[in-house]
C-alpha cells in the first residue's frame, strides 16, 4: 500500500468514529461531574468535529430549570474547564443542543414526561431514537433511575436504534452490593447496553500501555517472571479530599482508587495479549488476571496491606489541614487516605513476582506511574556509581508515566566517560507531548465517544468489577473489623507512612522515585 492509500485508509477509519445522531441524557446535570468533566468533554468533542451532525444533550435536574438558565450554568462550566477555548460563536452553536428536564426519581409520571420530552426533541430536530443515558448521580439513586427507565420502556431500543447507559463508579460498596447492583441493572438493561466507566481507562497513556506491550516485539519476551523482579504501580495525588469529606469517609483510598483505577492499570500491565482488540476478547483477558490473583488470607492482611491518614503539613510551602480537620470528616475517623498493597498472580507468567500498588492523597507529587524493576545482572564485572552505596549496579527500570508528563523512560547503566569502567544509571525518554506535539484528550472525551459508538472495550464488565472486589474483600473486611482507634499517619506533603516503606523493605526493595 502506498502512502496516499494509507492516508486514505486512516482518514476513512477516523470518519467511522463519528457516532450516529443521538440524545445524551445526563442525570445529575447540575452536579460536579457534569460541570467539570461531561460538558467540557462534549464541547471539546464538538469543536474537534467528533460529535454527530445531529445531537442533543438533555440535562436532567431535580429542580425546575429553564433551558436558558441551564445553558448559562453550563457556559460557566465550559469557561472554567473546557480544553478548547471559544473561537467565534462555537459555544453559542454548541449550547443550542442543551436542553433541560426536571425529574422526581420516585415518580413514574416524571419518567413518562422524560419519555415525551425525548420524543418531542427527536421529532422537532429529526433525530432517531438513539439514547445514551449517563448516571452522574449519587450511587443511591442508580437503581431508582434504572428501574424507572425500565418501567416506562426507555430501556428498550426500538426500530434498530440503540439505548445505552453509562454508570459511574463506585459500582457497589463491596462484592455483595456490586453483585446486587449488577443483577438489578441486568434485569432492566442487557449487559451490552451497560457501560461502567472507569475514567483511568480513557487516559491515552493507559491505552498506550497496551500499545507498548502488544504493538512492539521487543518487550513482550521479557515481560515476565524470568526478567522482572517486581512491579510498582503508583497513583499519587497532591489534593486532599476537596470538599468531598462525606463521600470519602465512606470510601477511603482502597475503594476510591485501588478497587477500580489501580486494579485496571494492574490488569493492563499483567494481562495476556487478547486475540483481537474487541470488547469481549480484551475484557476476558483482564478478568483472567483478576481471577489469577493469589487470594489474600485474613492472617496475612497486616503484612501485605498498609493504610494511613494524612496529618497537617505543608504543600508547596503552604500549611494544609490534616484529614481529620477536613469538612465532613469524623474527628475520630479511621478512613484511610493512603493505601498500599502487595499482590501476587498465580500463573506461569507472573508466579513469584510481587506487584506493589499504592495511592494517597496529599502526597508531594501528582503522579501515576507503572514501574517495572528488572532483575539485576547475575555477575558484576564493573564498578558502579549508582549512589546506592552498595557498590552494585542497579536494576534496569522501565517507567511508564500515565500522568502528568505522559511518557515512557528506560533506565540502564552507561559507562562514565574517562579512565576505568565505572557504570552510572542513565535514562532514555519518550514523551508524548513533544513527540506528537499535541495536548492529550481528556479521558471522558474518549469514553463518551466510545459509548456513543458502542465500543465497550474501555469499560468495565460486570464480572471484572466483581472479580476486582473479590481480590480486596479480605483487606476491606479485616480493616472494617479492626478495633484500632487511630491509623498510622503521614504528614501532608510526604510520600506516605513508614509502614509502606517497610512493606517493600521486607522484600529487599523500595519505592522507586518516580523518574
Ligand atoms: C476519582 C477519585 O475516581 O479519581 C478521586 O474519586 C481522585 O478521589 C480521582 O482524585 C483521580 O483522577 P485523576 O484523573 O485526576 O488522576
Short mmCIF file of C-alpha atoms and ligand atoms in Angstrom, two decimals:
data_model
loop_
_atom_site.label_atom_id
_atom_site.label_comp_id
_atom_site.label_asym_id
_atom_site.label_seq_id
_atom_site.Cartn_x
_atom_site.Cartn_y
_atom_site.Cartn_z
CA UNK A 1 0.00 0.00 0.00
CA UNK A 2 1.45 3.39 -0.92
CA UNK A 3 1.45 6.44 1.37
CA UNK A 4 -1.62 8.06 -0.17
CA UNK A 5 -3.64 4.87 0.05
CA UNK A 6 -2.58 4.52 3.67
CA UNK A 7 -3.64 8.07 4.46
CA UNK A 8 -6.98 7.49 2.77
CA UNK A 9 -7.48 4.38 4.85
CA UNK A 10 -6.64 6.22 8.07
CA UNK A 11 -8.96 9.08 7.35
CA UNK A 12 -11.84 6.78 6.50
CA UNK A 13 -11.14 4.89 9.74
CA UNK A 14 -11.32 8.23 11.57
CA UNK A 15 -14.56 9.04 9.80
CA UNK A 16 -16.04 5.81 11.04
CA UNK A 17 -15.57 7.10 14.55
CA UNK A 18 -18.37 9.65 14.19
CA UNK A 19 -21.36 8.28 16.08
CA UNK A 20 -24.93 8.15 14.81
CA UNK A 21 -27.23 11.06 15.73
CA UNK A 22 -28.39 10.67 19.32
CA UNK A 23 -29.62 12.28 22.52
CA UNK A 24 -27.31 12.19 25.52
CA UNK A 25 -29.37 12.23 28.69
CA UNK A 26 -27.39 13.29 31.74
CA UNK A 27 -28.89 12.53 35.15
CA UNK A 28 -27.26 14.88 37.64
CA UNK A 29 -26.94 17.73 35.15
CA UNK A 30 -26.19 20.39 37.73
CA UNK A 31 -23.67 18.22 39.62
CA UNK A 32 -19.93 18.41 39.85
CA UNK A 33 -19.11 15.69 37.32
CA UNK A 34 -21.27 17.27 34.63
CA UNK A 35 -19.70 20.63 35.25
CA UNK A 36 -16.07 19.55 35.47
CA UNK A 37 -15.95 16.69 33.02
CA UNK A 38 -19.00 15.87 30.91
CA UNK A 39 -19.92 19.23 29.39
CA UNK A 40 -16.27 20.21 28.78
CA UNK A 41 -15.60 16.81 27.18
CA UNK A 42 -18.70 17.03 24.97
CA UNK A 43 -17.81 20.56 23.97
CA UNK A 44 -14.26 19.55 23.15
CA UNK A 45 -15.57 16.67 21.03
CA UNK A 46 -17.86 19.12 19.31
CA UNK A 47 -15.04 21.51 18.44
CA UNK A 48 -13.00 18.55 17.18
CA UNK A 49 -15.97 17.63 14.96
CA UNK A 50 -16.28 14.22 16.58
CA UNK A 51 -19.94 14.51 17.52
CA UNK A 52 -22.68 13.54 15.10
CA UNK A 53 -24.15 16.23 12.94
CA UNK A 54 -27.37 15.99 14.93
CA UNK A 55 -27.24 15.54 18.67
CA UNK A 56 -28.91 16.91 21.77
CA UNK A 57 -27.85 16.91 25.39
CA UNK A 58 -30.75 16.63 27.76
CA UNK A 59 -29.77 17.61 31.30
CA UNK A 60 -31.92 16.01 33.97
CA UNK A 61 -32.26 18.04 37.15
CA UNK A 62 -34.05 17.52 40.45
CA UNK A 63 -35.50 21.05 40.45
CA UNK A 64 -37.03 23.01 37.59
CA UNK A 65 -34.58 24.92 35.42
CA UNK A 66 -35.23 26.68 32.14
CA UNK A 67 -33.12 25.87 29.05
CA UNK A 68 -31.54 29.38 29.08
CA UNK A 69 -30.62 29.02 32.78
CA UNK A 70 -29.17 25.58 32.16
CA UNK A 71 -27.14 26.91 29.23
CA UNK A 72 -25.90 29.77 31.36
CA UNK A 73 -24.69 27.37 34.07
CA UNK A 74 -23.00 25.14 31.53
CA UNK A 75 -21.31 28.15 29.96
CA UNK A 76 -19.62 28.83 33.27
CA UNK A 77 -18.50 25.22 33.49
CA UNK A 78 -17.18 25.43 29.96
CA UNK A 79 -15.26 28.66 30.63
CA UNK A 80 -13.62 27.07 33.59
CA UNK A 81 -12.96 23.52 32.46
CA UNK A 82 -13.05 23.03 28.66
CA UNK A 83 -9.75 22.37 26.89
CA UNK A 84 -10.74 24.25 23.74
CA UNK A 85 -11.46 27.88 24.32
CA UNK A 86 -14.11 29.72 22.34
CA UNK A 87 -13.45 30.70 18.81
CA UNK A 88 -16.20 32.74 17.18
CA UNK A 89 -19.66 31.54 18.04
CA UNK A 90 -18.77 27.91 18.71
CA UNK A 91 -20.12 27.84 22.25
CA UNK A 92 -23.32 29.56 21.13
CA UNK A 93 -23.88 26.92 18.50
CA UNK A 94 -23.00 24.08 20.84
CA UNK A 95 -25.24 25.42 23.57
CA UNK A 96 -28.27 25.23 21.28
CA UNK A 97 -28.03 21.48 21.78
CA UNK A 98 -28.50 21.83 25.54
CA UNK A 99 -31.94 21.21 26.99
CA UNK A 100 -33.20 20.53 30.41
CA UNK A 101 -35.88 18.40 32.04
CA UNK A 102 -36.79 18.13 35.75
CA UNK A 103 -37.31 14.75 37.36
CA UNK A 104 -38.53 13.12 40.51
CA UNK A 105 -36.74 9.77 40.78
CA UNK A 106 -39.68 8.20 42.60
CA UNK A 107 -42.37 9.25 40.19
CA UNK A 108 -43.38 7.20 37.20
CA UNK A 109 -45.17 10.26 35.76
CA UNK A 110 -41.94 12.13 35.85
CA UNK A 111 -40.24 9.44 33.74
CA UNK A 112 -43.24 9.34 31.39
CA UNK A 113 -42.64 13.07 30.99
CA UNK A 114 -38.97 12.38 30.23
CA UNK A 115 -40.06 9.94 27.55
CA UNK A 116 -42.37 12.53 26.00
CA UNK A 117 -39.65 15.19 26.16
CA UNK A 118 -37.29 12.86 24.32
CA UNK A 119 -39.89 12.11 21.68
CA UNK A 120 -40.58 15.79 21.23
CA UNK A 121 -36.89 16.67 20.85
CA UNK A 122 -36.41 13.83 18.40
CA UNK A 123 -39.47 14.88 16.41
CA UNK A 124 -38.58 18.58 16.40
CA UNK A 125 -34.98 18.04 15.35
CA UNK A 126 -35.40 14.90 13.30
CA UNK A 127 -33.09 12.79 15.44
CA UNK A 128 -33.54 8.99 15.56
CA UNK A 129 -34.25 7.44 18.95
CA UNK A 130 -30.66 6.65 19.93
CA UNK A 131 -30.25 7.29 23.64
CA UNK A 132 -27.19 7.46 25.84
CA UNK A 133 -28.17 7.75 29.49
CA UNK A 134 -25.43 8.93 31.83
CA UNK A 135 -25.84 8.41 35.57
CA UNK A 136 -23.81 11.26 37.06
CA UNK A 137 -25.73 10.96 40.31
CA UNK A 138 -25.04 9.52 43.78
CA UNK A 139 -24.93 5.69 43.75
CA UNK A 140 -28.00 5.52 45.99
CA UNK A 141 -30.03 6.92 43.07
CA UNK A 142 -28.74 4.44 40.43
CA UNK A 143 -31.35 1.77 40.99
CA UNK A 144 -34.40 4.06 41.27
CA UNK A 145 -33.43 5.67 37.97
CA UNK A 146 -32.60 2.38 36.22
CA UNK A 147 -35.86 0.83 37.38
CA UNK A 148 -37.99 3.79 36.33
CA UNK A 149 -36.35 3.82 32.91
CA UNK A 150 -37.42 0.19 32.64
CA UNK A 151 -40.95 0.90 33.84
CA UNK A 152 -41.55 3.48 31.11
CA UNK A 153 -39.81 1.36 28.48
CA UNK A 154 -36.85 3.66 27.95
CA UNK A 155 -34.51 0.70 28.40
CA UNK A 156 -35.54 -0.90 25.11
CA UNK A 157 -34.12 0.27 21.83
CA UNK A 158 -36.70 0.49 19.07
CA UNK A 159 -36.52 0.19 15.28
CA UNK A 160 -32.86 -0.77 15.17
CA UNK A 161 -31.84 2.26 17.20
CA UNK A 162 -29.69 1.96 20.31
CA UNK A 163 -30.07 2.65 24.02
CA UNK A 164 -27.06 2.57 26.33
CA UNK A 165 -26.43 3.53 29.91
CA UNK A 166 -23.20 4.75 31.48
CA UNK A 167 -22.75 4.11 35.17
CA UNK A 168 -20.07 5.89 37.16
CA UNK A 169 -18.02 4.35 39.91
CA UNK A 170 -18.44 3.28 42.64
CA UNK A 171 -20.05 0.10 41.35
CA UNK A 172 -21.10 -1.15 44.76
CA UNK A 173 -19.54 -0.74 48.15
CA UNK A 174 -18.26 -4.29 48.36
CA UNK A 175 -18.59 -7.55 46.47
CA UNK A 176 -22.13 -8.22 47.67
CA UNK A 177 -23.51 -4.80 46.79
CA UNK A 178 -21.65 -4.77 43.45
CA UNK A 179 -23.27 -8.11 42.56
CA UNK A 180 -26.67 -6.84 43.61
CA UNK A 181 -26.27 -3.68 41.56
CA UNK A 182 -25.12 -5.65 38.52
CA UNK A 183 -28.01 -8.06 38.89
CA UNK A 184 -30.64 -5.37 39.28
CA UNK A 185 -29.27 -3.31 36.40
CA UNK A 186 -29.17 -6.56 34.41
CA UNK A 187 -32.90 -7.04 34.96
CA UNK A 188 -33.55 -3.81 33.06
CA UNK A 189 -30.67 -3.48 30.60
CA UNK A 190 -28.74 -6.16 28.70
CA UNK A 191 -25.05 -6.33 29.57
CA UNK A 192 -24.15 -4.99 26.12
CA UNK A 193 -26.13 -1.82 26.90
CA UNK A 194 -24.28 -1.17 30.17
CA UNK A 195 -21.10 0.93 30.13
CA UNK A 196 -19.36 1.02 33.54
CA UNK A 197 -16.99 3.89 33.31
CA UNK A 198 -13.54 3.95 34.87
CA UNK A 199 -12.01 7.16 33.64
CA UNK A 200 -8.45 5.83 34.01
CA UNK A 201 -9.20 3.55 31.05
CA UNK A 202 -9.88 6.60 28.90
CA UNK A 203 -6.44 8.04 29.57
CA UNK A 204 -4.28 7.86 26.46
CA UNK A 205 -1.37 6.55 28.45
CA UNK A 206 -3.30 3.69 29.98
CA UNK A 207 -4.22 2.67 26.44
CA UNK A 208 -0.64 3.22 25.38
CA UNK A 209 0.40 0.63 27.92
CA UNK A 210 -1.40 -1.84 25.65
CA UNK A 211 0.18 -0.39 22.52
CA UNK A 212 3.58 -0.55 24.14
CA UNK A 213 3.12 -4.19 25.04
CA UNK A 214 1.18 -5.52 22.08
CA UNK A 215 2.38 -3.38 19.17
CA UNK A 216 6.08 -3.96 19.81
CA UNK A 217 8.07 -7.14 19.54
CA UNK A 218 10.93 -6.38 21.89
CA UNK A 219 9.26 -6.02 25.28
CA UNK A 220 6.86 -8.94 25.47
CA UNK A 221 9.58 -11.63 25.59
CA UNK A 222 10.98 -10.08 28.76
CA UNK A 223 7.61 -9.14 30.30
CA UNK A 224 7.54 -12.00 32.79
CA UNK A 225 8.93 -13.64 35.89
CA UNK A 226 12.20 -14.57 34.18
CA UNK A 227 13.26 -10.94 33.77
CA UNK A 228 11.11 -8.81 36.03
CA UNK A 229 11.90 -8.60 39.72
CA UNK A 230 8.79 -6.71 40.76
CA UNK A 231 6.33 -4.07 39.57
CA UNK A 232 5.24 -0.89 41.31
CA UNK A 233 2.06 0.97 40.45
CA UNK A 234 1.63 4.41 41.98
CA UNK A 235 -1.18 6.93 41.80
CA UNK A 236 -0.11 9.86 43.91
CA UNK A 237 -2.28 12.91 44.39
CA UNK A 238 -1.44 16.26 45.89
CA UNK A 239 -5.07 17.17 46.55
CA UNK A 240 -6.84 16.39 49.78
CA UNK A 241 -10.49 15.38 49.85
CA UNK A 242 -11.56 18.65 48.17
CA UNK A 243 -14.85 19.16 49.98
CA UNK A 244 -15.84 15.51 49.40
CA UNK A 245 -15.27 14.52 53.03
CA UNK A 246 -18.74 13.00 53.31
CA UNK A 247 -18.22 10.71 50.32
CA UNK A 248 -14.63 9.91 51.19
CA UNK A 249 -15.41 8.91 54.77
CA UNK A 250 -17.47 6.02 53.44
CA UNK A 251 -14.97 5.20 50.75
CA UNK A 252 -11.30 5.54 51.64
CA UNK A 253 -8.34 5.11 49.31
CA UNK A 254 -8.76 1.37 48.76
CA UNK A 255 -12.31 1.73 47.44
CA UNK A 256 -11.84 5.13 45.82
CA UNK A 257 -8.70 4.38 43.79
CA UNK A 258 -7.42 0.81 44.11
CA UNK A 259 -10.59 -1.23 43.53
CA UNK A 260 -11.08 0.47 40.19
CA UNK A 261 -8.32 2.64 38.70
CA UNK A 262 -5.23 0.91 40.04
CA UNK A 263 -6.55 -2.59 39.52
CA UNK A 264 -7.40 -1.67 35.94
CA UNK A 265 -3.85 -0.44 35.35
CA UNK A 266 -2.61 -3.59 37.07
CA UNK A 267 -4.67 -5.70 34.65
CA UNK A 268 -3.33 -3.82 31.62
CA UNK A 269 0.19 -4.45 32.89
CA UNK A 270 -0.28 -8.13 33.64
CA UNK A 271 -2.78 -9.43 31.06
CA UNK A 272 -2.03 -11.76 28.17
CA UNK A 273 -2.44 -10.42 24.65
CA UNK A 274 -6.08 -10.66 23.60
CA UNK A 275 -6.67 -12.36 20.24
CA UNK A 276 -8.12 -9.10 18.92
CA UNK A 277 -8.95 -5.71 20.32
CA UNK A 278 -12.64 -6.12 20.80
CA UNK A 279 -14.57 -5.55 23.97
CA UNK A 280 -15.07 -9.15 24.93
CA UNK A 281 -11.71 -10.60 23.94
CA UNK A 282 -9.98 -7.76 25.76
CA UNK A 283 -12.11 -7.90 28.89
CA UNK A 284 -11.87 -11.69 29.05
CA UNK A 285 -8.11 -11.35 29.45
CA UNK A 286 -8.45 -8.76 32.18
CA UNK A 287 -10.90 -10.88 34.12
CA UNK A 288 -8.41 -13.78 33.88
CA UNK A 289 -5.80 -11.59 35.57
CA UNK A 290 -8.15 -10.68 38.41
CA UNK A 291 -9.11 -14.30 38.83
CA UNK A 292 -5.48 -15.38 38.98
CA UNK A 293 -4.59 -13.04 41.81
CA UNK A 294 -3.46 -15.11 44.77
CA UNK A 295 -6.25 -14.86 47.33
CA UNK A 296 -5.31 -12.84 50.39
CA UNK A 297 -5.80 -14.75 53.63
CA UNK A 298 -7.15 -13.00 56.72
CA UNK A 299 -3.92 -13.69 58.57
CA UNK A 300 -1.69 -12.02 56.01
CA UNK A 301 -3.64 -8.75 55.63
CA UNK A 302 -1.35 -6.89 58.02
CA UNK A 303 1.75 -7.98 56.15
CA UNK A 304 0.56 -7.18 52.63
CA UNK A 305 -1.65 -4.13 53.11
CA UNK A 306 -0.95 -0.72 54.62
CA UNK A 307 -3.35 2.10 55.36
CA UNK A 308 -2.71 5.54 56.74
CA UNK A 309 -4.12 9.04 57.09
CA UNK A 310 -2.52 12.39 56.37
CA UNK A 311 -1.98 14.88 59.12
CA UNK A 312 -1.47 18.63 58.86
CA UNK A 313 1.58 19.55 56.81
CA UNK A 314 2.98 21.75 54.07
CA UNK A 315 2.22 21.52 50.37
CA UNK A 316 4.14 23.92 48.15
CA UNK A 317 5.14 25.89 51.21
CA UNK A 318 1.52 26.32 52.33
CA UNK A 319 0.10 24.85 55.51
CA UNK A 320 -2.76 22.39 54.78
CA UNK A 321 -5.13 20.76 57.29
CA UNK A 322 -4.95 17.12 58.29
CA UNK A 323 -7.64 14.70 57.09
CA UNK A 324 -9.49 14.75 60.39
CA UNK A 325 -9.73 18.52 60.17
CA UNK A 326 -11.38 18.45 56.74
CA UNK A 327 -15.04 19.35 56.38
CA UNK A 328 -17.39 16.39 56.64
CA UNK A 329 -14.77 14.15 58.25
CA UNK A 330 -15.29 12.50 61.63
CA UNK A 331 -12.76 13.70 64.22
CA UNK A 332 -12.15 10.05 65.14
CA UNK A 333 -12.11 8.82 61.57
CA UNK A 334 -10.25 5.64 60.71
CA UNK A 335 -10.76 6.06 56.96
CA UNK A 336 -7.54 5.66 55.01
CA UNK A 337 -6.31 8.41 52.71
CA UNK A 338 -3.34 6.26 51.75
CA UNK A 339 -3.31 2.58 50.86
CA UNK A 340 -0.57 0.25 49.69
CA UNK A 341 -0.97 -3.37 48.76
CA UNK A 342 1.17 -6.27 47.64
CA UNK A 343 -0.40 -8.71 45.19
CA UNK A 344 0.79 -11.89 43.55
CA UNK A 345 -0.54 -13.51 40.42
CA UNK A 346 -0.72 -17.28 40.28
CA UNK A 347 0.10 -18.01 36.66
CA UNK A 348 3.03 -19.05 34.51
CA UNK A 349 3.94 -15.52 33.51
CA UNK A 350 3.94 -13.91 36.92
CA UNK A 351 4.41 -16.55 39.64
CA UNK A 352 6.68 -15.10 42.33
CA UNK A 353 6.67 -11.51 41.02
CA UNK A 354 5.24 -9.06 43.55
CA UNK A 355 3.07 -6.20 42.32
CA UNK A 356 3.06 -3.28 44.75
CA UNK A 357 0.20 -0.81 44.41
CA UNK A 358 -0.02 2.48 46.30
CA UNK A 359 -2.15 5.56 46.25
CA UNK A 360 -2.58 8.52 48.53
CA UNK A 361 -3.95 12.00 48.91
CA UNK A 362 -1.68 14.88 49.90
CA UNK A 363 1.48 13.24 48.56
CA UNK A 364 4.26 15.55 47.34
CA UNK A 365 3.58 14.97 43.67
CA UNK A 366 0.63 14.25 41.39
CA UNK A 367 1.92 11.27 39.53
CA UNK A 368 0.54 7.99 38.22
CA UNK A 369 3.12 5.56 37.04
CA UNK A 370 3.88 1.91 36.40
CA UNK A 371 7.45 0.94 37.17
CA UNK A 372 8.94 -2.36 36.10
CA UNK A 373 12.06 -3.20 38.03
CA UNK A 374 14.07 -5.81 36.17
CA UNK A 375 16.28 -8.43 37.77
CA UNK A 376 19.79 -7.36 38.46
CA UNK A 377 22.64 -8.75 36.40
CA UNK A 378 23.83 -12.14 37.67
CA UNK A 379 27.51 -11.28 37.90
CA UNK A 380 29.12 -7.89 38.10
CA UNK A 381 32.41 -7.12 36.39
CA UNK A 382 32.31 -3.30 36.60
CA UNK A 383 32.26 -0.80 39.40
CA UNK A 384 29.03 1.05 39.95
CA UNK A 385 28.28 4.67 40.63
CA UNK A 386 24.58 4.43 41.41
CA UNK A 387 24.70 6.43 44.58
CA UNK A 388 23.00 3.49 46.32
CA UNK A 389 26.18 2.94 48.24
CA UNK A 390 26.12 -0.86 47.96
CA UNK A 391 28.59 -0.90 45.09
CA UNK A 392 26.12 -2.88 43.00
CA UNK A 393 24.90 -1.91 39.58
CA UNK A 394 21.23 -1.04 39.93
CA UNK A 395 18.49 -2.85 38.09
CA UNK A 396 17.14 -1.66 34.75
CA UNK A 397 13.91 0.20 35.16
CA UNK A 398 11.13 0.79 32.71
CA UNK A 399 8.81 3.54 33.88
CA UNK A 400 5.51 4.21 32.18
CA UNK A 401 4.27 7.60 33.22
CA UNK A 402 0.49 7.75 33.00
CA UNK A 403 0.20 11.35 34.14
CA UNK A 404 1.32 14.12 34.10
CA UNK A 405 4.30 14.48 31.68
CA UNK A 406 2.98 11.37 29.98
CA UNK A 407 5.69 9.17 28.54
CA UNK A 408 7.99 6.23 28.98
CA UNK A 409 11.53 6.06 30.25
CA UNK A 410 14.06 3.31 30.36
CA UNK A 411 16.90 3.38 32.81
CA UNK A 412 20.06 1.44 32.13
CA UNK A 413 23.71 1.58 33.07
CA UNK A 414 26.21 3.52 30.93
CA UNK A 415 29.95 3.90 31.18
CA UNK A 416 31.02 7.09 32.87
CA UNK A 417 33.40 8.85 30.43
CA UNK A 418 37.06 8.73 31.33
CA UNK A 419 39.51 6.19 32.61
CA UNK A 420 38.33 2.94 34.11
CA UNK A 421 34.93 1.27 33.76
CA UNK A 422 32.53 2.93 36.08
CA UNK A 423 28.81 2.43 35.45
CA UNK A 424 26.19 5.07 36.09
CA UNK A 425 22.43 4.84 35.53
CA UNK A 426 21.15 6.96 32.65
CA UNK A 427 17.65 7.45 31.31
CA UNK A 428 16.25 7.30 27.80
CA UNK A 429 12.93 9.06 27.45
CA UNK A 430 9.93 9.29 25.19
CA UNK A 431 7.44 11.99 25.98
CA UNK A 432 4.04 12.27 24.45
CA UNK A 433 3.64 15.97 24.15
CA UNK A 434 6.88 16.71 22.34
CA UNK A 435 6.68 13.63 20.13
CA UNK A 436 3.12 14.12 18.98
CA UNK A 437 3.02 17.86 19.53
CA UNK A 438 -0.48 17.70 20.89
CA UNK A 439 -2.38 18.04 24.14
CA UNK A 440 -3.84 14.73 25.17
CA UNK A 441 -7.61 14.44 25.11
CA UNK A 442 -9.38 14.16 28.42
CA UNK A 443 -10.36 10.60 29.31
CA UNK A 444 -14.05 11.50 29.28
CA UNK A 445 -13.85 12.58 25.64
CA UNK A 446 -12.65 9.17 24.59
CA UNK A 447 -15.09 7.29 26.77
CA UNK A 448 -18.17 9.31 25.87
CA UNK A 449 -17.37 8.88 22.23
CA UNK A 450 -16.77 5.13 22.61
CA UNK A 451 -20.10 4.74 24.39
CA UNK A 452 -21.88 6.59 21.58
CA UNK A 453 -20.11 4.33 19.10
CA UNK A 454 -21.00 1.19 21.02
CA UNK A 455 -17.38 0.27 21.73
CA UNK A 456 -17.27 -1.15 25.24
CA UNK A 457 -13.62 -2.24 25.28
CA UNK A 458 -12.57 0.53 27.67
CA UNK A 459 -15.47 -0.02 30.06
CA UNK A 460 -15.59 -2.47 32.92
CA UNK A 461 -17.68 -5.60 32.51
CA UNK A 462 -19.81 -6.92 35.38
CA UNK A 463 -17.60 -9.96 36.04
CA UNK A 464 -14.44 -7.80 36.01
CA UNK A 465 -15.90 -5.45 38.59
CA UNK A 466 -16.93 -8.33 40.80
CA UNK A 467 -13.57 -10.07 40.42
CA UNK A 468 -11.74 -6.90 41.47
CA UNK A 469 -13.92 -6.56 44.57
CA UNK A 470 -13.25 -10.22 45.34
CA UNK A 471 -9.49 -9.54 45.46
CA UNK A 472 -9.92 -6.78 48.02
CA UNK A 473 -12.63 -8.19 50.26
CA UNK A 474 -10.28 -9.83 52.82
CA UNK A 475 -8.50 -6.49 53.27
CA UNK A 476 -11.71 -4.48 53.49
CA UNK A 477 -13.18 -6.93 55.99
CA UNK A 478 -10.06 -7.01 58.14
CA UNK A 479 -9.94 -3.22 58.22
CA UNK A 480 -13.63 -2.94 58.98
CA UNK A 481 -13.48 -5.49 61.79
CA UNK A 482 -10.37 -3.99 63.29
CA UNK A 483 -10.77 -2.17 66.58
CA UNK A 484 -7.89 0.29 66.12
CA UNK A 485 -8.75 3.77 67.31
CA UNK A 486 -6.33 5.55 65.01
CA UNK A 487 -4.47 4.75 61.80
CA UNK A 488 -0.78 5.21 61.09
CA UNK A 489 -0.22 8.73 59.80
CA UNK A 490 1.92 10.63 57.30
CA UNK A 491 2.41 14.33 57.16
CA UNK A 492 0.74 16.06 54.21
CA UNK A 493 3.42 16.63 51.58
CA UNK A 494 5.33 13.40 52.28
CA UNK A 495 5.34 10.04 50.48
CA UNK A 496 3.19 8.13 52.94
CA UNK A 497 3.76 6.25 56.20
CA UNK A 498 6.89 4.34 57.18
CA UNK A 499 4.78 1.15 57.17
CA UNK A 500 4.54 1.46 53.37
CA UNK A 501 8.32 1.62 53.11
CA UNK A 502 8.61 -1.40 55.35
CA UNK A 503 6.20 -3.33 53.12
CA UNK A 504 8.83 -3.22 50.35
CA UNK A 505 11.92 -3.23 52.52
CA UNK A 506 10.90 -6.60 53.91
CA UNK A 507 11.27 -7.94 50.35
CA UNK A 508 14.60 -6.19 49.79
CA UNK A 509 13.13 -3.42 47.59
CA UNK A 510 11.98 0.14 47.99
CA UNK A 511 9.53 2.53 46.35
CA UNK A 512 11.29 3.91 43.31
CA UNK A 513 11.29 7.62 42.99
CA UNK A 514 9.15 8.48 40.01
CA UNK A 515 11.62 9.23 37.20
C1 LIG B 1 -11.58 9.66 41.17
C2 LIG B 1 -11.48 9.62 42.67
O1 LIG B 1 -12.17 8.48 40.69
O2 LIG B 1 -10.27 9.77 40.62
C3 LIG B 1 -10.80 10.88 43.18
O3 LIG B 1 -12.79 9.53 43.22
C4 LIG B 1 -9.46 11.04 42.52
O4 LIG B 1 -10.65 10.82 44.60
C5 LIG B 1 -9.58 10.96 41.01
O5 LIG B 1 -8.95 12.31 42.89
C6 LIG B 1 -8.22 10.93 40.35
O6 LIG B 1 -8.37 11.04 38.96
P1 LIG B 1 -7.31 11.82 38.07
O7 LIG B 1 -7.75 11.59 36.68
O8 LIG B 1 -7.38 13.25 38.50
O9 LIG B 1 -5.99 11.22 38.40
#
